[in-house]
Amino acid sequence: MLILPFVGVGSVFGHYTVKPNLCLLWVDAHADINTAEETATGNLHGMPVSFLVQQVNEKYKNPNALLGCFDPIKACINASQVAYIGLRDLDHYEIQILKDLKIAYYSMRDIDKMGIFEVINQALDKINPGLQRPIHVSFDIDSLDEYLAPSTGTAVPGGLTLREALCIGEQIYQTKMLSVLDFVEFNPLIGDSLDVKRTMDTSKLIILSFFGKKRIGYKRVSLHL
């Protein structure tokens, strides 16, 4: 039995067992690709992508070394099938891994320079040219600016606006290839009641955008299952 303090590993691996040709869009302030060898904190929640990407397991110290008595995790996704949007808080070693493995990543500065539509289109073109692969989206609430989502444990200033987040959801919906959405790190135990309500209201709007809710109307969607 495998029990880990992050959703992404189990969710992506479970998805892979059904749809091994998936691609992964990771929307987050953090890259979550630290390895057992270089992590500064030892926190597993900063390492899920390192468990999943085949090339990390081949080129660096295997993340499974930290698990001890737990069952090892099988790396299941190619680096070319992973893209990040919203990055702004990375360790130096994580940046080096992204560059070494040529993983597509778009920071908030890239969004400022190119605009959110261009960033989404470039990311999808990198990991899903022709839109033939099922899309797994991992959306971390801390990808948003902390004003919009204060009830999270690792908030970072200067994140996505609500408009940018809704654009991501709407654009992914339009591909008709969304297969899995993980929406994570909303913690209602953090902040006062107004913080929790603001985070919850923001979360609901973004989740609905991935399933067909548009800002000019709503259309129900059948998932690509």
Coordinates of N, CA and C in Angstrom, one line a residue:
M1 N 0.9 -1.2 0.0 CA 0.0 0.0 0.0 C 0.9 1.2 0.0
L2 N 0.6 2.2 -0.9 CA 1.4 3.4 -1.0 C 0.6 4.6 -0.5
I3 N 1.1 5.3 0.5 CA 0.5 6.5 1.1 C 1.5 7.6 1.1
L4 N 1.2 8.6 0.3 CA 2.1 9.8 0.2 C 1.3 11.1 0.4
P5 N 2.0 12.1 0.9 CA 1.4 13.4 1.2 C 1.2 14.3 0.0
F6 N 1.0 13.7 -1.2 CA 0.6 14.5 -2.3 C -0.3 13.7 -3.3
V7 N -1.2 14.4 -4.0 CA -2.2 13.8 -4.8 C -1.6 13.4 -6.2
G8 N -0.7 14.3 -6.7 CA -0.3 14.2 -8.1 C 0.3 12.8 -8.5
V9 N 1.1 12.3 -7.6 CA 1.8 11.0 -8.0 C 0.8 9.9 -8.3
G10 N -0.1 9.7 -7.3 CA -1.1 8.6 -7.5 C -2.0 8.9 -8.6
S11 N -2.4 10.2 -8.7 CA -3.4 10.5 -9.8 C -2.8 10.3 -11.2
V12 N -1.6 10.8 -11.4 CA -1.0 10.7 -12.7 C -0.7 9.3 -13.0
F13 N -0.1 8.5 -12.0 CA 0.2 7.1 -12.3 C -1.0 6.3 -12.6
G14 N -2.1 6.6 -11.8 CA -3.4 5.9 -12.1 C -3.9 6.2 -13.5
H15 N -3.8 7.4 -13.9 CA -4.2 7.8 -15.2 C -3.4 7.1 -16.3
Y16 N -2.1 7.1 -16.0 CA -1.2 6.4 -17.0 C -1.5 4.9 -17.2
T17 N -1.9 4.3 -16.1 CA -2.3 2.8 -16.3 C -3.4 2.6 -17.2
V18 N -4.2 3.6 -17.4 CA -5.4 3.5 -18.3 C -5.1 4.2 -19.7
K19 N -4.4 5.3 -19.6 CA -4.0 6.1 -20.8 C -2.6 6.4 -20.8
P20 N -1.7 5.5 -21.3 CA -0.3 5.7 -21.2 C 0.3 6.7 -22.1
N21 N -0.5 7.2 -23.0 CA -0.1 8.3 -23.9 C -0.4 9.7 -23.4
L22 N -0.8 9.8 -22.2 CA -1.2 11.1 -21.6 C -0.1 12.2 -21.7
C23 N -0.5 13.4 -21.6 CA 0.4 14.5 -21.4 C 0.0 15.2 -20.1
L24 N 1.0 16.0 -19.5 CA 0.7 16.6 -18.2 C 1.0 18.1 -18.2
L25 N -0.1 18.8 -17.9 CA 0.1 20.3 -17.7 C 0.0 20.6 -16.2
W26 N 1.1 21.1 -15.7 CA 1.3 21.4 -14.3 C 1.2 22.9 -14.0
V27 N 0.1 23.4 -13.5 CA -0.1 24.8 -13.3 C 0.1 25.1 -11.8
D28 N 1.2 25.8 -11.5 CA 1.7 25.8 -10.1 C 2.7 27.0 -10.0
A29 N 2.8 27.5 -8.8 CA 3.9 28.4 -8.5 C 5.3 27.7 -8.4
H30 N 5.2 26.4 -8.1 CA 6.4 25.6 -7.8 C 6.5 24.5 -8.9
A31 N 7.8 24.1 -9.1 CA 8.0 23.0 -10.1 C 7.8 21.6 -9.5
D32 N 7.9 21.5 -8.2 CA 7.7 20.2 -7.5 C 8.6 19.1 -8.1
I33 N 9.8 19.4 -8.5 CA 10.7 18.4 -9.1 C 12.0 18.3 -8.4
N34 N 12.0 18.7 -7.1 CA 13.2 18.4 -6.3 C 13.5 16.9 -6.3
T35 N 14.7 16.5 -6.1 CA 15.1 15.1 -6.0 C 15.5 14.8 -4.6
A36 N 15.6 13.5 -4.3 CA 16.1 13.1 -3.0 C 17.5 13.6 -2.7
E37 N 18.3 13.7 -3.7 CA 19.7 14.1 -3.5 C 19.8 15.5 -3.2
E38 N 19.0 16.4 -3.8 CA 19.2 17.8 -3.8 C 18.2 18.6 -3.0
T39 N 17.1 18.0 -2.5 CA 16.1 18.7 -1.8 C 16.7 19.4 -0.6
A40 N 16.4 20.7 -0.4 CA 16.9 21.4 0.8 C 16.1 21.1 2.0
T41 N 14.8 20.7 1.9 CA 13.9 20.5 3.0 C 13.6 19.1 3.3
G42 N 13.7 18.2 2.3 CA 13.3 16.8 2.5 C 11.8 16.7 2.4
N43 N 11.0 17.8 2.0 CA 9.6 17.7 1.9 C 9.2 17.0 0.7
L44 N 8.4 15.9 0.8 CA 7.9 15.2 -0.3 C 7.0 16.0 -1.2
H45 N 6.3 16.9 -0.6 CA 5.3 17.7 -1.4 C 6.0 18.6 -2.4
G46 N 7.3 18.7 -2.3 CA 8.1 19.5 -3.3 C 8.8 18.5 -4.3
M47 N 8.3 17.3 -4.4 CA 9.0 16.3 -5.2 C 8.2 15.4 -6.2
P48 N 6.8 15.6 -6.2 CA 6.0 14.7 -7.0 C 6.4 14.5 -8.4
V49 N 6.8 15.6 -9.1 CA 7.1 15.4 -10.5 C 8.4 14.6 -10.7
S50 N 9.3 14.7 -9.7 CA 10.5 13.9 -9.9 C 10.3 12.4 -9.8
F51 N 9.2 12.0 -9.1 CA 8.9 10.6 -9.1 C 8.3 10.1 -10.4
L52 N 7.6 11.0 -11.1 CA 6.9 10.6 -12.3 C 7.7 10.7 -13.6
V53 N 8.6 11.5 -13.7 CA 9.3 11.7 -15.0 C 10.5 10.7 -15.1
Q54 N 10.4 10.0 -16.2 CA 11.4 8.9 -16.5 C 12.8 9.4 -16.4
Q55 N 13.1 10.5 -17.1 CA 14.5 11.0 -17.2 C 15.0 11.4 -15.9
V56 N 14.2 11.9 -15.0 CA 14.7 12.2 -13.6 C 15.2 11.0 -13.0
N57 N 14.5 9.9 -13.1 CA 14.9 8.6 -12.4 C 16.1 8.1 -13.1
E58 N 16.4 8.4 -14.4 CA 17.5 7.9 -15.1 C 18.8 8.7 -14.8
K59 N 18.6 10.0 -14.7 CA 19.8 10.9 -14.7 C 20.2 11.3 -13.3
Y60 N 19.3 11.2 -12.3 CA 19.5 11.7 -11.0 C 19.3 10.6 -10.0
K61 N 19.6 10.9 -8.7 CA 19.4 9.9 -7.7 C 17.9 9.6 -7.6
N62 N 17.5 8.3 -7.6 CA 16.1 7.9 -7.7 C 15.4 8.5 -6.5
P63 N 14.3 9.2 -6.7 CA 13.5 9.8 -5.6 C 13.0 8.7 -4.7
N64 N 12.8 7.5 -5.2 CA 12.3 6.4 -4.3 C 13.2 6.1 -3.1
A65 N 14.4 6.6 -3.1 CA 15.3 6.3 -2.0 C 14.8 6.9 -0.7
L66 N 13.9 7.9 -0.8 CA 13.4 8.5 0.4 C 12.2 7.7 1.0
L67 N 11.7 6.8 0.3 CA 10.4 6.1 0.7 C 10.7 5.0 1.7
G68 N 11.8 4.5 1.8 CA 12.1 3.5 2.8 C 11.2 2.2 2.6
C69 N 10.3 2.0 3.6 CA 9.5 0.8 3.5 C 8.4 0.8 2.6
F70 N 8.1 2.0 1.9 CA 7.0 2.1 1.0 C 7.3 1.4 -0.3
D71 N 6.3 1.0 -1.0 CA 6.5 0.5 -2.4 C 7.1 1.6 -3.3
P72 N 8.0 1.2 -4.1 CA 8.6 2.2 -5.1 C 7.6 2.7 -6.1
I73 N 7.8 3.9 -6.5 CA 6.9 4.5 -7.5 C 7.5 4.3 -8.9
K74 N 6.7 3.9 -9.9 CA 7.2 3.7 -11.2 C 7.1 5.0 -12.0
A75 N 8.3 5.5 -12.5 CA 8.3 6.7 -13.3 C 7.5 6.4 -14.6
C76 N 6.6 7.2 -15.0 CA 5.7 6.8 -16.1 C 5.5 7.8 -17.2
I77 N 6.1 9.0 -17.1 CA 5.9 10.0 -18.1 C 7.2 10.5 -18.7
N78 N 7.2 10.8 -20.0 CA 8.4 11.3 -20.6 C 8.5 12.8 -20.4
A79 N 9.7 13.3 -20.2 CA 9.9 14.8 -20.0 C 9.3 15.6 -21.1
S80 N 9.2 15.1 -22.3 CA 8.7 15.9 -23.4 C 7.2 16.0 -23.3
Q81 N 6.5 15.3 -22.4 CA 5.1 15.3 -22.3 C 4.6 16.1 -21.1
V82 N 5.6 16.9 -20.5 CA 5.3 17.7 -19.3 C 5.5 19.2 -19.6
A83 N 4.6 20.1 -19.2 CA 4.7 21.5 -19.3 C 4.2 22.2 -18.1
Y84 N 4.8 23.3 -17.7 CA 4.4 24.0 -16.5 C 3.9 25.4 -16.9
I85 N 3.0 25.9 -16.2 CA 2.5 27.3 -16.4 C 2.4 27.9 -15.0
G86 N 2.9 29.1 -14.8 CA 2.8 29.9 -13.6 C 3.9 29.9 -12.6
L87 N 5.1 29.3 -13.0 CA 6.2 29.2 -12.1 C 6.7 30.5 -11.7
R88 N 7.1 30.6 -10.4 CA 7.8 31.8 -9.8 C 8.5 31.6 -8.5
D89 N 8.6 30.3 -8.1 CA 9.3 30.1 -6.8 C 10.0 28.7 -6.9
L90 N 11.2 28.7 -7.5 CA 11.9 27.5 -7.8 C 13.3 27.5 -7.1
D91 N 13.7 26.3 -6.7 CA 15.1 26.1 -6.3 C 16.0 26.1 -7.5
H92 N 17.3 26.5 -7.2 CA 18.2 26.5 -8.3 C 18.3 25.2 -9.0
Y93 N 18.4 24.1 -8.2 CA 18.5 22.8 -8.8 C 17.4 22.4 -9.6
E94 N 16.2 22.8 -9.3 CA 15.0 22.5 -10.1 C 15.1 23.2 -11.4
I95 N 15.6 24.4 -11.5 CA 15.7 25.1 -12.8 C 16.7 24.3 -13.6
Q96 N 17.8 23.8 -13.0 CA 18.8 23.1 -13.8 C 18.2 21.8 -14.3
I97 N 17.3 21.1 -13.6 CA 16.7 19.9 -14.1 C 15.8 20.2 -15.2
L98 N 15.0 21.3 -15.1 CA 14.1 21.6 -16.2 C 14.9 21.9 -17.5
K99 N 16.0 22.6 -17.3 CA 16.8 22.9 -18.5 C 17.5 21.7 -19.1
D100 N 18.0 20.9 -18.2 CA 18.7 19.6 -18.6 C 17.8 18.7 -19.4
L101 N 16.6 18.6 -18.9 CA 15.6 17.6 -19.5 C 14.8 18.3 -20.6
K102 N 15.0 19.6 -20.8 CA 14.2 20.3 -21.8 C 12.7 20.3 -21.6
I103 N 12.4 20.3 -20.3 CA 10.9 20.4 -20.0 C 10.4 21.8 -20.2
A104 N 9.3 21.9 -20.9 CA 8.7 23.2 -21.2 C 8.1 23.8 -19.9
Y105 N 8.5 25.1 -19.7 CA 8.0 25.8 -18.5 C 7.9 27.2 -18.9
Y106 N 6.8 27.8 -18.3 CA 6.4 29.2 -18.5 C 6.2 29.9 -17.2
S107 N 7.1 30.8 -16.9 CA 7.0 31.5 -15.6 C 6.0 32.7 -15.7
M108 N 5.7 33.3 -14.6 CA 4.9 34.5 -14.6 C 5.5 35.6 -15.5
R109 N 6.8 35.7 -15.6 CA 7.4 36.7 -16.5 C 7.1 36.3 -17.9
D110 N 7.1 35.1 -18.3 CA 6.7 34.7 -19.6 C 5.3 35.1 -20.0
I111 N 4.4 34.9 -19.0 CA 3.0 35.3 -19.2 C 2.9 36.8 -19.3
D112 N 3.7 37.5 -18.6 CA 3.7 39.0 -18.7 C 4.1 39.4 -20.1
K113 N 5.1 38.7 -20.6 CA 5.7 39.1 -21.9 C 4.8 38.6 -23.1
M114 N 4.3 37.4 -23.0 CA 3.7 36.8 -24.2 C 2.1 36.9 -24.1
G115 N 1.6 37.0 -22.9 CA 0.2 36.9 -22.8 C -0.2 35.4 -22.5
I116 N -1.3 35.2 -21.8 CA -1.7 33.9 -21.4 C -2.1 33.0 -22.5
F117 N -2.8 33.5 -23.6 CA -3.2 32.7 -24.7 C -2.0 32.1 -25.4
E118 N -1.0 32.9 -25.6 CA 0.2 32.4 -26.3 C 0.9 31.4 -25.5
V119 N 1.0 31.6 -24.2 CA 1.6 30.6 -23.3 C 0.9 29.3 -23.3
I120 N -0.4 29.3 -23.2 CA -1.2 28.1 -23.3 C -1.0 27.4 -24.6
N121 N -1.0 28.1 -25.7 CA -0.9 27.5 -27.0 C 0.5 26.9 -27.2
Q122 N 1.5 27.6 -26.7 CA 2.9 27.0 -26.8 C 3.1 25.8 -25.9
A123 N 2.5 25.8 -24.7 CA 2.6 24.7 -23.8 C 1.9 23.5 -24.5
L124 N 0.7 23.6 -25.0 CA 0.0 22.5 -25.6 C 0.8 22.0 -26.9
D125 N 1.3 22.9 -27.6 CA 2.1 22.5 -28.8 C 3.3 21.7 -28.5
K126 N 3.9 22.0 -27.3 CA 5.1 21.2 -26.9 C 4.7 19.8 -26.4
I127 N 3.6 19.7 -25.7 CA 3.3 18.4 -25.1 C 2.2 17.6 -25.8
N128 N 1.5 18.3 -26.7 CA 0.4 17.6 -27.3 C 0.1 18.2 -28.7
P129 N 1.2 18.1 -29.6 CA 1.0 18.6 -30.9 C -0.1 17.8 -31.7
G130 N -1.0 18.5 -32.3 CA -2.1 17.9 -33.0 C -3.2 17.5 -32.0
L131 N -3.1 17.7 -30.7 CA -4.1 17.4 -29.7 C -4.6 16.0 -29.9
Q132 N -3.7 15.1 -29.9 CA -4.1 13.6 -29.9 C -4.0 12.9 -28.6
R133 N -3.3 13.6 -27.6 CA -3.1 12.9 -26.3 C -4.1 13.4 -25.3
P134 N -4.6 12.5 -24.4 CA -5.4 12.9 -23.3 C -4.6 13.8 -22.4
I135 N -5.3 14.9 -21.9 CA -4.6 15.9 -21.1 C -4.9 15.6 -19.6
H136 N -3.8 15.6 -18.8 CA -4.0 15.6 -17.4 C -3.5 16.9 -16.8
V137 N -4.4 17.6 -16.2 CA -4.1 18.9 -15.6 C -3.9 18.8 -14.1
S138 N -2.8 19.3 -13.6 CA -2.7 19.4 -12.1 C -2.7 20.9 -11.8
F139 N -3.7 21.4 -11.2 CA -3.8 22.9 -10.9 C -3.7 23.1 -9.4
D140 N -2.6 23.7 -9.1 CA -2.3 24.0 -7.7 C -2.9 25.4 -7.4
I141 N -3.7 25.6 -6.3 CA -4.3 26.9 -6.0 C -3.3 27.9 -5.8
D142 N -2.0 27.6 -5.4 CA -1.0 28.6 -5.2 C -0.4 29.2 -6.5
S143 N -0.9 28.6 -7.6 CA -0.5 29.3 -8.9 C -1.2 30.6 -9.0
L144 N -2.3 30.9 -8.3 CA -3.0 32.1 -8.3 C -2.3 33.2 -7.4
D145 N -2.6 34.4 -7.7 CA -2.1 35.4 -6.8 C -2.7 35.2 -5.4
E146 N -2.0 35.5 -4.4 CA -2.4 35.1 -3.0 C -3.6 35.8 -2.6
Y147 N -4.0 37.0 -3.1 CA -5.2 37.7 -2.8 C -6.4 36.9 -3.2
L148 N -6.3 36.2 -4.3 CA -7.5 35.4 -4.8 C -7.6 34.1 -4.0
A149 N -6.5 33.6 -3.5 CA -6.6 32.2 -2.9 C -5.7 32.3 -1.6
P150 N -6.1 33.0 -0.6 CA -5.3 33.0 0.6 C -5.2 31.8 1.4
S151 N -6.2 30.9 1.2 CA -6.3 29.7 2.1 C -5.5 28.5 1.5
T152 N -4.2 28.7 1.5 CA -3.3 27.7 1.0 C -2.0 27.8 1.8
G153 N -1.3 26.7 1.9 CA -0.1 26.7 2.8 C 1.2 27.3 2.2
T154 N 1.2 27.4 0.9 CA 2.5 27.9 0.2 C 2.2 29.0 -0.8
A155 N 1.5 30.0 -0.3 CA 1.1 31.1 -1.2 C 2.4 31.9 -1.6
V156 N 2.4 32.3 -2.9 CA 3.5 33.1 -3.4 C 3.0 34.3 -4.1
P157 N 3.5 35.6 -3.8 CA 2.9 36.8 -4.4 C 3.1 36.8 -5.9
G158 N 2.3 37.5 -6.6 CA 2.5 37.8 -8.0 C 2.1 36.6 -9.0
G159 N 1.0 35.9 -8.6 CA 0.6 34.8 -9.4 C -0.4 35.1 -10.5
L160 N -1.1 34.1 -11.0 CA -2.1 34.2 -12.0 C -3.3 35.1 -11.5
T161 N -3.8 35.9 -12.4 CA -5.1 36.6 -12.1 C -6.2 35.6 -12.4
L162 N -7.4 35.9 -11.9 CA -8.5 35.1 -12.2 C -8.8 35.0 -13.6
R163 N -8.6 36.1 -14.4 CA -8.9 36.0 -15.8 C -7.9 35.1 -16.5
E164 N -6.6 35.1 -16.1 CA -5.7 34.2 -16.7 C -6.0 32.7 -16.4
A165 N -6.4 32.5 -15.1 CA -6.8 31.1 -14.7 C -8.0 30.6 -15.5
L166 N -9.0 31.5 -15.7 CA -10.1 31.1 -16.4 C -9.8 30.8 -17.9
C167 N -8.9 31.6 -18.4 CA -8.4 31.4 -19.8 C -7.8 30.0 -20.0
I168 N -7.0 29.6 -19.0 CA -6.4 28.2 -19.0 C -7.5 27.2 -19.1
G169 N -8.5 27.3 -18.2 CA -9.6 26.3 -18.1 C -10.4 26.3 -19.4
E170 N -10.7 27.5 -19.9 CA -11.5 27.6 -21.2 C -10.8 27.0 -22.4
Q171 N -9.5 27.3 -22.4 CA -8.7 26.8 -23.6 C -8.5 25.3 -23.5
I172 N -8.3 24.7 -22.3 CA -8.2 23.3 -22.2 C -9.5 22.6 -22.5
Y173 N -10.6 23.2 -22.0 CA -11.9 22.6 -22.4 C -12.1 22.6 -23.9
Q174 N -11.7 23.6 -24.6 CA -11.9 23.7 -26.0 C -11.2 22.6 -26.8
T175 N -10.1 22.1 -26.2 CA -9.4 21.0 -26.9 C -10.2 19.7 -27.0
K176 N -11.1 19.6 -26.1 CA -11.9 18.3 -25.9 C -11.1 17.1 -25.5
M177 N -9.9 17.4 -25.0 CA -9.0 16.3 -24.6 C -8.7 16.2 -23.1
L178 N -9.4 17.0 -22.3 CA -9.2 17.0 -20.9 C -9.7 15.6 -20.4
S179 N -8.8 14.9 -19.7 CA -9.1 13.6 -19.2 C -9.1 13.5 -17.7
V180 N -8.2 14.3 -17.1 CA -8.2 14.3 -15.6 C -7.8 15.7 -15.2
L181 N -8.5 16.2 -14.1 CA -8.2 17.5 -13.5 C -8.0 17.3 -12.0
D182 N -6.7 17.5 -11.5 CA -6.5 17.6 -10.1 C -6.5 19.1 -9.7
F183 N -7.2 19.4 -8.7 CA -7.3 20.8 -8.2 C -6.9 20.7 -6.7
V184 N -5.7 21.3 -6.4 CA -5.1 20.9 -5.1 C -4.7 22.1 -4.3
E185 N -4.5 21.8 -3.0 CA -3.9 22.7 -2.0 C -4.7 23.8 -1.5
F186 N -6.1 23.7 -1.7 CA -7.0 24.6 -0.9 C -7.1 24.0 0.5
N187 N -6.7 24.8 1.5 CA -6.8 24.4 2.8 C -7.7 25.3 3.6
P188 N -8.9 24.9 3.9 CA -9.9 25.7 4.6 C -9.5 26.0 6.1
L189 N -8.5 25.3 6.6 CA -8.0 25.6 7.9 C -7.1 26.8 8.0
I190 N -6.7 27.4 6.9 CA -5.8 28.5 6.8 C -6.7 29.8 6.5
G191 N -6.5 30.8 7.3 CA -7.1 32.1 7.1 C -8.5 32.1 7.8
D192 N -9.1 33.3 7.8 CA -10.4 33.5 8.4 C -11.5 33.1 7.5
S193 N -12.7 33.3 7.9 CA -13.9 32.8 7.1 C -13.9 33.5 5.8
L194 N -13.5 34.8 5.7 CA -13.6 35.5 4.5 C -12.5 35.0 3.5
D195 N -11.3 34.7 4.0 CA -10.3 34.1 3.2 C -10.7 32.8 2.6
V196 N -11.3 31.9 3.5 CA -11.8 30.6 3.0 C -12.9 30.8 1.9
K197 N -13.8 31.7 2.1 CA -14.9 31.9 1.2 C -14.3 32.4 -0.2
R198 N -13.4 33.4 -0.1 CA -12.8 33.9 -1.3 C -12.0 32.8 -2.1
T199 N -11.3 32.0 -1.4 CA -10.6 30.9 -2.0 C -11.5 29.8 -2.6
M200 N -12.6 29.5 -1.9 CA -13.6 28.6 -2.4 C -14.3 29.1 -3.6
D201 N -14.7 30.3 -3.6 CA -15.4 30.9 -4.7 C -14.5 31.0 -5.9
T202 N -13.3 31.3 -5.7 CA -12.3 31.4 -6.9 C -12.1 30.0 -7.4
S203 N -12.0 29.0 -6.5 CA -11.8 27.6 -7.0 C -12.9 27.1 -7.8
K204 N -14.1 27.3 -7.3 CA -15.3 26.9 -8.1 C -15.4 27.4 -9.5
L205 N -15.1 28.7 -9.6 CA -15.1 29.4 -10.9 C -14.1 28.7 -11.9
I206 N -12.9 28.5 -11.3 CA -11.8 27.9 -12.2 C -12.2 26.4 -12.6
I207 N -12.6 25.6 -11.6 CA -13.0 24.3 -11.9 C -14.0 24.2 -13.0
L208 N -15.1 25.0 -12.8 CA -16.2 25.0 -13.8 C -15.7 25.4 -15.2
S209 N -14.6 26.3 -15.3 CA -14.1 26.7 -16.6 C -13.5 25.5 -17.3
F210 N -12.9 24.6 -16.6 CA -12.4 23.4 -17.3 C -13.5 22.4 -17.8
F211 N -14.7 22.6 -17.4 CA -15.8 21.7 -17.8 C -16.9 22.5 -18.6
G212 N -16.5 23.6 -19.2 CA -17.4 24.2 -20.1 C -18.0 25.5 -19.7
K213 N -17.8 26.0 -18.5 CA -18.5 27.2 -18.2 C -17.7 28.4 -18.8
K214 N -18.4 29.2 -19.6 CA -17.7 30.3 -20.2 C -18.2 31.6 -19.5
R215 N -17.5 32.6 -19.7 CA -17.9 33.9 -19.1 C -19.0 34.5 -19.8
I216 N -19.4 34.0 -20.9 CA -20.6 34.5 -21.6 C -21.7 33.5 -21.7
G217 N -21.6 32.4 -20.9 CA -22.6 31.4 -20.9 C -22.1 30.0 -20.5
Y218 N -22.9 29.1 -20.4 CA -22.5 27.7 -19.9 C -23.0 26.6 -20.8
K219 N -22.1 25.7 -21.1 CA -22.5 24.5 -21.9 C -21.9 23.3 -21.2
R220 N -22.8 22.3 -21.0 CA -22.3 21.1 -20.3 C -21.3 20.4 -21.2
V221 N -20.4 19.6 -20.6 CA -19.4 18.9 -21.4 C -19.3 17.5 -21.0
S222 N -19.1 16.6 -21.9 CA -18.8 15.2 -21.7 C -17.3 15.0 -21.7
L223 N -16.7 14.5 -20.7 CA -15.2 14.3 -20.6 C -14.8 13.3 -21.6
H224 N -13.5 13.5 -22.0 CA -12.9 12.5 -22.9 C -12.4 11.4 -22.1
L225 N -13.3 10.4 -21.9 CA -12.9 9.3 -21.0 C -12.7 8.0 -21.7

